[in-house]
Amino acid sequence: MKVAKFGGSSVANAEQLTKVGNIIRSDDNRKFIVVSAPGKRFSGDIKMTDMLIALGTAYHNGEAYEENLSSVKNRFSEIIEELKIDLSVLEEIEHSIKSALSVEGPLESRMDAIKAIGEDSSAKILSAYLTDQGLPAFYINPQEAGIIVSNEPGNAQILPESFDKIYSLHEKEGILVIPGFFGYSKEGNLVTFSRGGSDITGSIIAAGVKAEMYENFTDVDSVYTVNPTIVMNPKEITILTYKEMRELSYAGFSVFHDEALIPAFREKIPVCIKNTNNPEAPGTLIVAEKEASEKCVVGIASDTGFCSLYVSKFLMNREIGFGRKLLNIFEDEGISFEHAPSGIDDMSVIFRDNKFTAEKENSIVNRIKEELYVDTVSIHRDLAVIMVVGEGLVNTIGVAEKATSAFAKANVNIEMINQGSSEVSMMFGINASDIEKAIQSLYTSFFE
């Protein structure tokens, strides 16, 4: 029994939904279907979730929102008319929009209800279309499915008691179509996962029903060894482990939401990334374990938008509690860090740029000087992080040498290296302006 999740590009319009219907029909094992909100139909188009956010914001601010509302309705109306399904589905969607706009309580709760309309409507449309095509399909609301989450608007976490409830979906007949991206709190409030959370829903359903496979349909044939916008026609990855995919997702691979695999990982359910537009392609298989290979590096991921805080103090290594005191300052300021490589007398802490704002910077630097009596403290912005990823990397001789040689050949200076904390990745920090030539050189060294 399989769980199949279809992303925004797969449900963007009637043509794509027709392909989805054919994929579901082609395999009787695809019993549980999870869908995203309609994505972009073409370059420059607007995703449905963004349209709904604009609608909710205008409504909340007391601004004219009729045009936003009309755009949302027209988008759904176009899909429904082209699929030739009953117009009662559109009436139901319009009722859902009206109900979401009238949700009482904090703004976050109303916005969650509004944002969830995209996925909820996709599920209603797809189930109606499948039924119209003679398939026994049923729309299942996440509350009915048993998706119980923490009451954290925009950042819901699945609660453990959900999985027993989700398993009971086996008792239902037919193809079950479930909207992604949201669940319900114990109090009965609709709460969304973080952006891109439909992948999380798919993984949760797969874990809950103990599926034999979780298929994630998107718009690429597979995961590539490197960003195809940086390297032309990069090699495809046929098989990955969960750990490898987690590292790649963190460092810029956009195929998967970086939290999405956790439920499937815990149940050791294999995940296959496939292309809605080319469903016959084998895709990329993600598994708990795989056989060791001499070529342990499977991918090179990268991301920009980082900054580092560098602290130096003579005899830092002898000062008990220095690292704890430094990190406590960040905790007090409400900032999470990404990496913290250190030396004998110095330490660097890496942050996402959008978390370490200019306002926070001034406060933190002053506190470090006043409370820790350091010799030097400095900030370096416009950093990029590059991850060389592969199981067995830490035990393979020559990987670090090959990577650093690639940076040297590209005339790129390495600002920092961090490997010790991970068995499957090696992290490099460089100036963001050098990222393309660094990636191209690394790709040549490891894959050509």
Short mmCIF file of N, CA, C and O in Angstrom, two decimals, residues 297-345:
data_model
loop_
_atom_site.label_atom_id
_atom_site.label_comp_id
_atom_site.label_asym_id
_atom_site.label_seq_id
_atom_site.Cartn_x
_atom_site.Cartn_y
_atom_site.Cartn_z
N VAL A 297 30.58 10.20 -1.87
CA VAL A 297 29.91 11.50 -2.01
C VAL A 297 28.75 11.37 -3.00
O VAL A 297 28.94 10.97 -4.15
N VAL A 298 27.55 11.69 -2.52
CA VAL A 298 26.36 11.56 -3.39
C VAL A 298 25.88 12.91 -3.92
O VAL A 298 25.19 12.97 -4.93
N GLY A 299 26.19 13.99 -3.21
CA GLY A 299 25.68 15.28 -3.64
C GLY A 299 26.42 16.44 -3.02
O GLY A 299 27.11 16.30 -2.00
N ILE A 300 26.27 17.58 -3.66
CA ILE A 300 26.87 18.83 -3.17
C ILE A 300 25.75 19.86 -3.10
O ILE A 300 25.15 20.21 -4.11
N ALA A 301 25.46 20.30 -1.90
CA ALA A 301 24.37 21.27 -1.70
C ALA A 301 24.95 22.61 -1.28
O ALA A 301 26.05 22.68 -0.71
N SER A 302 24.20 23.66 -1.54
CA SER A 302 24.71 24.99 -1.18
C SER A 302 23.54 25.91 -0.88
O SER A 302 22.42 25.71 -1.34
N ASP A 303 23.82 26.93 -0.09
CA ASP A 303 22.81 27.92 0.22
C ASP A 303 23.49 29.21 0.64
O ASP A 303 24.58 29.19 1.23
N THR A 304 22.87 30.32 0.34
CA THR A 304 23.39 31.63 0.75
C THR A 304 22.54 32.16 1.91
O THR A 304 21.62 31.50 2.36
N GLY A 305 22.88 33.37 2.36
CA GLY A 305 22.09 33.98 3.42
C GLY A 305 22.56 33.63 4.81
O GLY A 305 21.77 33.54 5.74
N PHE A 306 23.88 33.46 4.97
CA PHE A 306 24.44 33.15 6.28
C PHE A 306 25.36 34.28 6.73
O PHE A 306 25.86 35.08 5.93
N CYS A 307 25.60 34.34 8.03
CA CYS A 307 26.61 35.24 8.58
C CYS A 307 27.30 34.53 9.74
O CYS A 307 26.77 33.55 10.28
N SER A 308 28.48 34.99 10.09
CA SER A 308 29.22 34.37 11.19
C SER A 308 29.63 35.43 12.21
O SER A 308 29.91 36.58 11.86
N LEU A 309 29.63 35.02 13.45
CA LEU A 309 30.15 35.85 14.53
C LEU A 309 31.42 35.19 15.04
O LEU A 309 31.40 34.02 15.43
N TYR A 310 32.52 35.92 15.00
CA TYR A 310 33.82 35.39 15.40
C TYR A 310 34.23 35.99 16.74
O TYR A 310 34.16 37.20 16.94
N VAL A 311 34.62 35.11 17.67
CA VAL A 311 35.04 35.55 19.00
C VAL A 311 36.41 34.97 19.29
O VAL A 311 36.66 33.78 19.07
N SER A 312 37.32 35.80 19.78
CA SER A 312 38.66 35.34 20.15
C SER A 312 38.98 35.81 21.57
O SER A 312 38.69 36.95 21.94
N LYS A 313 39.54 34.89 22.36
CA LYS A 313 39.95 35.23 23.72
C LYS A 313 41.11 34.32 24.11
O LYS A 313 41.01 33.10 24.03
N PHE A 314 42.21 34.90 24.53
CA PHE A 314 43.40 34.14 24.91
C PHE A 314 43.07 33.19 26.07
O PHE A 314 42.42 33.58 27.04
N LEU A 315 43.48 31.92 25.94
CA LEU A 315 43.22 30.86 26.93
C LEU A 315 41.72 30.54 27.07
O LEU A 315 41.26 30.11 28.13
N MET A 316 40.98 30.74 26.00
CA MET A 316 39.55 30.39 26.02
C MET A 316 39.34 28.94 26.41
O MET A 316 38.39 28.60 27.12
N ASN A 317 40.23 28.05 25.93
CA ASN A 317 40.06 26.63 26.18
C ASN A 317 40.13 26.27 27.66
O ASN A 317 39.67 25.21 28.09
N ARG A 318 40.74 27.14 28.49
CA ARG A 318 40.85 26.86 29.92
C ARG A 318 39.71 27.46 30.73
O ARG A 318 39.58 27.19 31.92
N GLU A 319 38.90 28.27 30.09
CA GLU A 319 37.81 28.95 30.80
C GLU A 319 36.56 28.07 30.78
O GLU A 319 35.88 27.96 29.77
N ILE A 320 36.28 27.47 31.91
CA ILE A 320 35.13 26.56 32.00
C ILE A 320 33.82 27.33 31.82
O ILE A 320 33.60 28.35 32.48
N GLY A 321 33.00 26.85 30.91
CA GLY A 321 31.68 27.45 30.71
C GLY A 321 31.63 28.58 29.70
O GLY A 321 30.57 29.19 29.52
N PHE A 322 32.75 28.86 29.01
CA PHE A 322 32.75 29.98 28.07
C PHE A 322 31.73 29.76 26.95
O PHE A 322 30.94 30.64 26.63
N GLY A 323 31.76 28.56 26.35
CA GLY A 323 30.83 28.27 25.25
C GLY A 323 29.38 28.37 25.70
O GLY A 323 28.54 28.92 24.99
N ARG A 324 29.09 27.86 26.90
CA ARG A 324 27.72 27.92 27.42
C ARG A 324 27.28 29.37 27.60
O ARG A 324 26.16 29.74 27.24
N LYS A 325 28.16 30.20 28.17
CA LYS A 325 27.82 31.61 28.40
C LYS A 325 27.57 32.33 27.08
O LYS A 325 26.64 33.14 26.96
N LEU A 326 28.41 32.02 26.06
CA LEU A 326 28.24 32.66 24.76
C LEU A 326 26.90 32.27 24.14
O LEU A 326 26.13 33.13 23.68
N LEU A 327 26.61 30.97 24.16
CA LEU A 327 25.36 30.51 23.55
C LEU A 327 24.14 30.96 24.36
O LEU A 327 23.06 31.14 23.79
N ASN A 328 24.30 31.16 25.66
CA ASN A 328 23.20 31.69 26.48
C ASN A 328 22.80 33.09 26.05
O ASN A 328 21.63 33.47 26.13
N ILE A 329 23.78 33.87 25.61
CA ILE A 329 23.48 35.22 25.12
C ILE A 329 22.55 35.14 23.91
O ILE A 329 21.57 35.86 23.80
N PHE A 330 22.87 34.21 23.00
CA PHE A 330 22.01 34.04 21.82
C PHE A 330 20.63 33.55 22.22
O PHE A 330 19.61 33.97 21.65
N GLU A 331 20.58 32.66 23.20
CA GLU A 331 19.29 32.16 23.67
C GLU A 331 18.46 33.30 24.26
O GLU A 331 17.26 33.42 23.99
N ASP A 332 19.09 34.15 25.05
CA ASP A 332 18.39 35.30 25.64
C ASP A 332 17.82 36.22 24.58
O ASP A 332 16.75 36.81 24.75
N GLU A 333 18.55 36.32 23.45
CA GLU A 333 18.13 37.21 22.37
C GLU A 333 17.17 36.52 21.40
O GLU A 333 16.73 37.12 20.41
N GLY A 334 16.85 35.24 21.65
CA GLY A 334 15.90 34.53 20.82
C GLY A 334 16.43 34.15 19.45
O GLY A 334 15.68 34.12 18.47
N ILE A 335 17.73 33.82 19.37
CA ILE A 335 18.35 33.48 18.08
C ILE A 335 18.91 32.07 18.13
O ILE A 335 19.67 31.72 19.05
N SER A 336 18.54 31.24 17.17
CA SER A 336 19.11 29.90 17.06
C SER A 336 20.30 29.94 16.11
O SER A 336 20.33 30.72 15.17
N PHE A 337 21.30 29.09 16.37
CA PHE A 337 22.49 29.08 15.52
C PHE A 337 22.51 27.81 14.69
O PHE A 337 21.83 26.84 14.97
N GLU A 338 23.35 27.81 13.63
CA GLU A 338 23.42 26.70 12.70
C GLU A 338 24.64 25.81 12.93
O GLU A 338 24.54 24.59 12.93
N HIS A 339 25.81 26.43 13.11
CA HIS A 339 27.07 25.71 13.33
C HIS A 339 27.90 26.50 14.32
O HIS A 339 27.73 27.72 14.45
N ALA A 340 28.81 25.80 15.00
CA ALA A 340 29.68 26.50 15.95
C ALA A 340 31.07 25.86 15.98
O ALA A 340 31.47 25.26 16.98
N PRO A 341 31.84 25.96 14.89
CA PRO A 341 33.21 25.45 14.89
C PRO A 341 34.09 26.27 15.84
O PRO A 341 33.90 27.47 15.99
N SER A 342 35.05 25.60 16.51
CA SER A 342 35.87 26.31 17.50
C SER A 342 37.32 25.87 17.43
O SER A 342 37.66 24.80 16.91
N GLY A 343 38.20 26.71 18.00
CA GLY A 343 39.61 26.42 18.13
C GLY A 343 40.04 26.55 19.58
O GLY A 343 39.21 26.57 20.49
N ILE A 344 41.34 26.69 19.82
CA ILE A 344 41.84 26.79 21.19
C ILE A 344 41.45 28.13 21.81
O ILE A 344 40.97 28.18 22.94
N ASP A 345 41.65 29.20 21.05
CA ASP A 345 41.39 30.54 21.58
C ASP A 345 40.27 31.27 20.84
O ASP A 345 40.07 32.46 21.08
#
